[in-house]
Coordinates of N, CA and C in Angstrom, one line a residue:
X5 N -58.0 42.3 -0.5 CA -58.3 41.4 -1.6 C -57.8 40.0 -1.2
X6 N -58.7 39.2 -1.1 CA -58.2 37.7 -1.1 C -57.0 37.3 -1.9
X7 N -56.5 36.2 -1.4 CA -55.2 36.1 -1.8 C -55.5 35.0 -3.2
X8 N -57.0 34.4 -3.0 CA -57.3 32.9 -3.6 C -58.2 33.6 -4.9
X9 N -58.4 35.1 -4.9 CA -59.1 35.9 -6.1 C -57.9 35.8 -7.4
X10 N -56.7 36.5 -6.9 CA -55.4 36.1 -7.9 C -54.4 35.1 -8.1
X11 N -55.0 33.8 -7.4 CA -54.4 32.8 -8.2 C -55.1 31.8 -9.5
X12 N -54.0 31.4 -10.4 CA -54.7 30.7 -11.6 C -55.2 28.9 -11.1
X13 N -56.1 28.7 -11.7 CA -57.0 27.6 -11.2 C -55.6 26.1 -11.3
X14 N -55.7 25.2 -10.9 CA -54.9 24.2 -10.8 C -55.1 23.8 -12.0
X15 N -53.6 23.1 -13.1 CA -53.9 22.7 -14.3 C -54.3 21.5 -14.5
X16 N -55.7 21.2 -15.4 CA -56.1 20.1 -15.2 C -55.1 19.4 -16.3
X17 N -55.0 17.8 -16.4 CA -53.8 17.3 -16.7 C -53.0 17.7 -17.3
X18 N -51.5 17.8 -16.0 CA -50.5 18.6 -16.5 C -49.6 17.5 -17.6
X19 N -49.9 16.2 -17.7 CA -49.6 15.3 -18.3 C -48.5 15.9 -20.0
X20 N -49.6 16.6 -20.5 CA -49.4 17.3 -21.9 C -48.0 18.8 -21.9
X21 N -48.5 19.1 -20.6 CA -47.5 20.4 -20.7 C -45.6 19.9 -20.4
X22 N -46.1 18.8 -19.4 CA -44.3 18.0 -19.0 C -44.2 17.6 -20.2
X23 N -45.0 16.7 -21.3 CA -44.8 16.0 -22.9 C -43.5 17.1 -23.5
X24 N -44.4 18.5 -23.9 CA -44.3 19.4 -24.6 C -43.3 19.8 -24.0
X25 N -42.5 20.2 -23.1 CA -41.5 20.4 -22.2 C -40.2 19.5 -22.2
X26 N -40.7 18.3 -21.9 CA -39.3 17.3 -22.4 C -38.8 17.1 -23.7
X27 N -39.6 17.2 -24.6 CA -39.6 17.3 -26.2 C -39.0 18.5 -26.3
X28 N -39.2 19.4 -26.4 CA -38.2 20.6 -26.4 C -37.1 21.0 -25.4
X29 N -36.6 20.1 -24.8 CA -35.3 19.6 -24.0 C -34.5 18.5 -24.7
X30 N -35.2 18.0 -25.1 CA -34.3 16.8 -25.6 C -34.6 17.2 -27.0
X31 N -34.9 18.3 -27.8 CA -34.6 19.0 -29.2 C -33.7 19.7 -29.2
X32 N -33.4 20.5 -27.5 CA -32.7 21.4 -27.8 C -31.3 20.6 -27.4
X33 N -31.1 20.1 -27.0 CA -30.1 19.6 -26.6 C -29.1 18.2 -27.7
X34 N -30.5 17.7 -28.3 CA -29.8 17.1 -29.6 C -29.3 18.3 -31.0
X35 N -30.4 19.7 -30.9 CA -29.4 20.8 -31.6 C -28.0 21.1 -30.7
X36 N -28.2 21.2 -29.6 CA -26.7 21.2 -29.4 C -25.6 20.2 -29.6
X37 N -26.0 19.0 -29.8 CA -24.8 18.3 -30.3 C -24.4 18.5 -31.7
X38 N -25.3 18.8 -32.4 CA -25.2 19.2 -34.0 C -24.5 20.2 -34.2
X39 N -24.4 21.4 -32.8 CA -23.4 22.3 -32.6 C -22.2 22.3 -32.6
X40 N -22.0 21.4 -31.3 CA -20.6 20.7 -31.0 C -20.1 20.0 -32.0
X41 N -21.1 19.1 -32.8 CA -20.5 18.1 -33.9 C -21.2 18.4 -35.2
X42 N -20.7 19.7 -35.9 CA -21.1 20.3 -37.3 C -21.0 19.2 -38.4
X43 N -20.1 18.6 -38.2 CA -19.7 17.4 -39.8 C -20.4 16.6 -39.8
X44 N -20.7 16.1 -38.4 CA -20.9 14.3 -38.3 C -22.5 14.6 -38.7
X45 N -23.4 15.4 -38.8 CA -24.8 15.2 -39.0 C -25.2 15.6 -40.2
X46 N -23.9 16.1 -41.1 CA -23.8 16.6 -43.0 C -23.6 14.9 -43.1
X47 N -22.5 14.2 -42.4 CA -22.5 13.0 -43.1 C -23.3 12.0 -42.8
X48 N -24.4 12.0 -41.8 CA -25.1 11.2 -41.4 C -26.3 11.5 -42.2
X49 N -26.6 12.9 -42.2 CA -27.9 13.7 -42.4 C -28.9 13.6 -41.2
X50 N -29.5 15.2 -41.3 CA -29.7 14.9 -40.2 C -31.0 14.3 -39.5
X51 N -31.6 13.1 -40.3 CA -32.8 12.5 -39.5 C -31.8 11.2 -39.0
X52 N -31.0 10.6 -39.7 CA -30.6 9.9 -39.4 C -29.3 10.2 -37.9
X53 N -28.8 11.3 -38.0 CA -27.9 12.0 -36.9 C -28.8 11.9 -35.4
X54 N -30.7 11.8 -35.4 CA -31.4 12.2 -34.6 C -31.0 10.6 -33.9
X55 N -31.3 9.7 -34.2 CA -31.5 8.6 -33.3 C -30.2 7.9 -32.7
X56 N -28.8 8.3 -33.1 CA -27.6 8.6 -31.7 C -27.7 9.2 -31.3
X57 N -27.7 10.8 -31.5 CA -28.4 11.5 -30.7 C -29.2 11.5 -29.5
X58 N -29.8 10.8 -29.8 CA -31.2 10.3 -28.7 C -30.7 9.5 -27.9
X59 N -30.0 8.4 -28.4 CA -29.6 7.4 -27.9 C -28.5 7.4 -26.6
X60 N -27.8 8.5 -27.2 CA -26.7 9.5 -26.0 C -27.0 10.0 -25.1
X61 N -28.2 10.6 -25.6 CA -29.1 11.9 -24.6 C -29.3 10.8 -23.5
X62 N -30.4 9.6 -23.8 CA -30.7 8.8 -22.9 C -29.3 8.0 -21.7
X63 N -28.2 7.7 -22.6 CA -27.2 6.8 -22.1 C -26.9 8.3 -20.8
X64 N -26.2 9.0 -21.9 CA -25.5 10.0 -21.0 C -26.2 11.6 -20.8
X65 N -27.2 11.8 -19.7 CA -27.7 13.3 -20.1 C -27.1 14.3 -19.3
X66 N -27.7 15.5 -20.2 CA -26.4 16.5 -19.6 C -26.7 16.7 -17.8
X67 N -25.9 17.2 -17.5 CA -25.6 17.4 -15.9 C -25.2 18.6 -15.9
X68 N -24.6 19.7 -16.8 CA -24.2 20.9 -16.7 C -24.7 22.3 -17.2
X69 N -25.1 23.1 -16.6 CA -26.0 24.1 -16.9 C -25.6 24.3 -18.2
X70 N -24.3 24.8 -19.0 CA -23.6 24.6 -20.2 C -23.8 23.9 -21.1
X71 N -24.1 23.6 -22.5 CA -24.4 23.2 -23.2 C -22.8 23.2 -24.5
X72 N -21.8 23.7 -24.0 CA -20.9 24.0 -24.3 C -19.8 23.0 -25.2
X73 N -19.9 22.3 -23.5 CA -19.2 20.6 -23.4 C -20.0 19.7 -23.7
X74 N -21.1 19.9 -23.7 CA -21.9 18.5 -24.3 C -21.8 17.8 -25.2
X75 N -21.9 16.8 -24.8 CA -21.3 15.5 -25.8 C -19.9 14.9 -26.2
X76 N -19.3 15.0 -24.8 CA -17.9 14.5 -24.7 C -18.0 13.5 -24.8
X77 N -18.9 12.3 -24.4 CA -18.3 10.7 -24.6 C -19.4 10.7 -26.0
X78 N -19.5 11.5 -27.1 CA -20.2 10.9 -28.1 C -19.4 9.6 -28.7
X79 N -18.0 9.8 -29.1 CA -17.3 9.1 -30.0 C -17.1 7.9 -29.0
X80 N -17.2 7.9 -28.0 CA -16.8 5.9 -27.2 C -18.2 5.6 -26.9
X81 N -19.2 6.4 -27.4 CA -20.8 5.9 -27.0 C -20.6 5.6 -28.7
X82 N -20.7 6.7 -29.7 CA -20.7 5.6 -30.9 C -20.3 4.2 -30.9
X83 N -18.9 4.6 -30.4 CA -18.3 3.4 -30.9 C -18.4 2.1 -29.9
X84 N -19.2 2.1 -29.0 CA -20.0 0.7 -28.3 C -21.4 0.2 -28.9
X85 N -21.8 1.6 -29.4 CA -23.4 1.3 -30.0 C -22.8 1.4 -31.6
X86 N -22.5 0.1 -32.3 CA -22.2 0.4 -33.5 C -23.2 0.3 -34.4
X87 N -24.4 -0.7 -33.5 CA -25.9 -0.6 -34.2 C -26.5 0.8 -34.4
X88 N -26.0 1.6 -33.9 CA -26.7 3.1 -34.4 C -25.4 3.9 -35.5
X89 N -24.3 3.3 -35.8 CA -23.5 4.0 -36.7 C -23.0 3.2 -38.2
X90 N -23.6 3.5 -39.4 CA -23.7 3.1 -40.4 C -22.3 2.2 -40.9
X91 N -21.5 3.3 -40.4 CA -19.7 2.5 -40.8 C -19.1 3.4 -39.9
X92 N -17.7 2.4 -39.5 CA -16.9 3.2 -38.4 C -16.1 4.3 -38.7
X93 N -16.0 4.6 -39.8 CA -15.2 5.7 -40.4 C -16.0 7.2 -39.5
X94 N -16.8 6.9 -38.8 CA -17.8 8.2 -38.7 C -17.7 8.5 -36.9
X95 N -17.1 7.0 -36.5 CA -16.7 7.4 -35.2 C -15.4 8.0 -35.0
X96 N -14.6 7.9 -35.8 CA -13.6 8.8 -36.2 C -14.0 10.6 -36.8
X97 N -14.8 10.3 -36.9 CA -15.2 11.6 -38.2 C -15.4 12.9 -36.1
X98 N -16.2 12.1 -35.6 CA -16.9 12.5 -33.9 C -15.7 12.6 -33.3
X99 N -14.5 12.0 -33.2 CA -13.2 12.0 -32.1 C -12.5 13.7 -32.5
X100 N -12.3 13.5 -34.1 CA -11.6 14.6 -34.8 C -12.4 15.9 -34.7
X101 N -13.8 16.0 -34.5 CA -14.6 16.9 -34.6 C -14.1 17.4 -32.5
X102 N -14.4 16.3 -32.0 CA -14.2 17.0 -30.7 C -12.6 17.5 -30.0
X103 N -11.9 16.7 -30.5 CA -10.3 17.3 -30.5 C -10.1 18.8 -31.1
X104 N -10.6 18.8 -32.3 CA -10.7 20.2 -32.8 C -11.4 21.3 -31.9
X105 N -12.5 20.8 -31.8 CA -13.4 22.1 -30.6 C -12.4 21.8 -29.4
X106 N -11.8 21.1 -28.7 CA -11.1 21.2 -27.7 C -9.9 21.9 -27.4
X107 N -9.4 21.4 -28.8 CA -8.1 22.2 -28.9 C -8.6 24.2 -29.2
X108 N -9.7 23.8 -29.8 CA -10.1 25.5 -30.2 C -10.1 26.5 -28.5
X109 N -10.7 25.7 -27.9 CA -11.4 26.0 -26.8 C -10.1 26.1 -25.5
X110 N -8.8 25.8 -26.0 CA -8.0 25.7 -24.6 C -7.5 26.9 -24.5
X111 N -7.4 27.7 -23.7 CA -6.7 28.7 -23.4 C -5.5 29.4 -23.9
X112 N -5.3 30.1 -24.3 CA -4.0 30.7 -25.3 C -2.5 30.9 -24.8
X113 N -1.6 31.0 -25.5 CA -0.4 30.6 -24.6 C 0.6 31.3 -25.5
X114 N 2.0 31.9 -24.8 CA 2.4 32.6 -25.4 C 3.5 31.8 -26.4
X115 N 4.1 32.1 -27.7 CA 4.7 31.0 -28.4 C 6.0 31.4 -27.9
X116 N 6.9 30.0 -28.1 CA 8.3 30.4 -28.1 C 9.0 31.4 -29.1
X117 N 9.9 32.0 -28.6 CA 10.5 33.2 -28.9 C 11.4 32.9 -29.9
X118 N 11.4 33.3 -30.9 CA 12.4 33.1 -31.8 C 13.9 33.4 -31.5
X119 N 14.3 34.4 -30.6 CA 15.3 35.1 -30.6 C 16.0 34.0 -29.5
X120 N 15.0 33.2 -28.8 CA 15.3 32.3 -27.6 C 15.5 31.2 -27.9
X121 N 15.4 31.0 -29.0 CA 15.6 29.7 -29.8 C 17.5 29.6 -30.2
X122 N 16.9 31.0 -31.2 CA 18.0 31.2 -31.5 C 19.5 31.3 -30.8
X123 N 19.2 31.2 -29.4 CA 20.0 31.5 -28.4 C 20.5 30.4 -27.7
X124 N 19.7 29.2 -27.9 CA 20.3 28.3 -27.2 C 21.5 27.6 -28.0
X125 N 22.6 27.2 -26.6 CA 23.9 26.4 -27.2 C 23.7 24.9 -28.4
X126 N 24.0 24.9 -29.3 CA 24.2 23.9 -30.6 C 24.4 22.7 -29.5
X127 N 24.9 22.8 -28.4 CA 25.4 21.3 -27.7 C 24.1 21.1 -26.7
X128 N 23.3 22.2 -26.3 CA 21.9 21.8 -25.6 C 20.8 21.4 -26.3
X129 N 21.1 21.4 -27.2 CA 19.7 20.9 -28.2 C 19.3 19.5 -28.1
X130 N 20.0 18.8 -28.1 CA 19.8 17.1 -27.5 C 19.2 17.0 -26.5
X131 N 19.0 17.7 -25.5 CA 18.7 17.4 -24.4 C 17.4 18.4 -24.4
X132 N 17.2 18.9 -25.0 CA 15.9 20.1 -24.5 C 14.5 19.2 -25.0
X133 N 13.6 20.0 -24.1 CA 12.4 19.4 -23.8 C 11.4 20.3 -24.3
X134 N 10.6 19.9 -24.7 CA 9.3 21.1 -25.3 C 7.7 20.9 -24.3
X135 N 7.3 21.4 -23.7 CA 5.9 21.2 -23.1 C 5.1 21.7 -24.5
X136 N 4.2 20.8 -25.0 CA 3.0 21.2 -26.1 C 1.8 22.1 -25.1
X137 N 1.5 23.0 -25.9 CA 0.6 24.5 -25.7 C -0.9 22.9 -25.3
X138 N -1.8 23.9 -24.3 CA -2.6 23.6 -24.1 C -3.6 22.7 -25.2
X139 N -3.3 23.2 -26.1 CA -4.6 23.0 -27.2 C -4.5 22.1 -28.2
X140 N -3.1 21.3 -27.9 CA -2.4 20.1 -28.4 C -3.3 18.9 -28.2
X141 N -3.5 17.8 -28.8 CA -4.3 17.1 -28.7 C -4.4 15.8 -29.6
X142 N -3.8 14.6 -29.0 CA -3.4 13.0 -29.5 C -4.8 12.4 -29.4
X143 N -4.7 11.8 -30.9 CA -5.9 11.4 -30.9 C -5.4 9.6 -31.9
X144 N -5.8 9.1 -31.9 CA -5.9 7.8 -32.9 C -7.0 7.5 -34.1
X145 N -6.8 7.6 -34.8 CA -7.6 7.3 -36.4 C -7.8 6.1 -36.8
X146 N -9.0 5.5 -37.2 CA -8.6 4.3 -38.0 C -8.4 4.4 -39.1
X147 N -9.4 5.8 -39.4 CA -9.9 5.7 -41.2 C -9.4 7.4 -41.3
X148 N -9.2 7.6 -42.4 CA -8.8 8.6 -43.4 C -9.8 9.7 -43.6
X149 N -10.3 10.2 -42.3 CA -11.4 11.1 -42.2 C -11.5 12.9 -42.6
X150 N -10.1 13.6 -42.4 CA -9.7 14.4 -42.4 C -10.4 15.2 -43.9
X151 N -9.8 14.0 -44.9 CA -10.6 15.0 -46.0 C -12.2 15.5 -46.3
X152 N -12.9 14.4 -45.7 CA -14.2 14.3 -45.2 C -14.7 15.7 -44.7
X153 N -13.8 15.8 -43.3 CA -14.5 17.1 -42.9 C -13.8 17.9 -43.0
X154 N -13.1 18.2 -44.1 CA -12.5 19.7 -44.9 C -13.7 19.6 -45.9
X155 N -13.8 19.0 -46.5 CA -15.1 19.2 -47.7 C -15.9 19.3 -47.1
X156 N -16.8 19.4 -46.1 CA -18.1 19.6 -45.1 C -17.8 20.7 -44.2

């Protein structure tokens, strides 16, 4: 059997199929930031959440087969493009949202021992040093966002 019997004919303009293709890349991947950042698109809503979104996708697009980490520089891309964020309270709302999945996401660690606590000399305590667990995480606030995304 010819080899040119079972192939499909060449697509006449593939123009529409790449359309439909990039459109559902760059849907799915603005649903993934809505992932990563559950609060900030309750407080945006989400037609209005679409066009940073977009804006990001374009500035910064993913590079990693994972969809996991995506959208790590959201909150310093808000906060350059303030023309896409209504008030800055919200680039705060994006820092605290990613600190939290980060800290969720670091590897688990065994806690200090009570009994080892308990054991150190009254006169070594001045001088002792604590290393914070992986999943610790300094962040800066400007605005009072915290209660925001406990109610969301």
């Amino acid at each position: 059997m010819p080899v040119a019997c079972c192939l499909l004919p060449a697509a006449e303009g593939r123009e529409p199929l790449l359309r439909i293709y990039r459109q559902a890349y760059v849907g799915r991947l603005v649903a993934a930031l809505r992932g990563n950042f559950s609060v900030l698109p309750k407080v945006l809503g989400d037609k209005a959440f679409d066009a940073p979104a977009r804006a990001y996708l374009h500035a910064h697009p993913s590079t990693h087969p994972s969809i996991r980490g995506f959208g790590h520089r959201l909150p310093g891309f808000m906060a350059e493009r303030d023309d896409l964020v209504p008030h800055p309270a919200l680039i705060d709302v994006a820092r605290m949202e990613w600190a939290l999945r980060t800290a969720f996401d670091a590897a688990d660690q065994e806690p200090i021992d009570a009994q080892a606590l308990a054991d150190v000399a009254a006169d070594a305590w001045p001088s002792l040093v604590f290393d914070a667990v992986l999943g610790v995480r300094l962040f800066e606030l400007g605005w009072n966002v915290a209660p925001v995304w406990r109610a969301l």
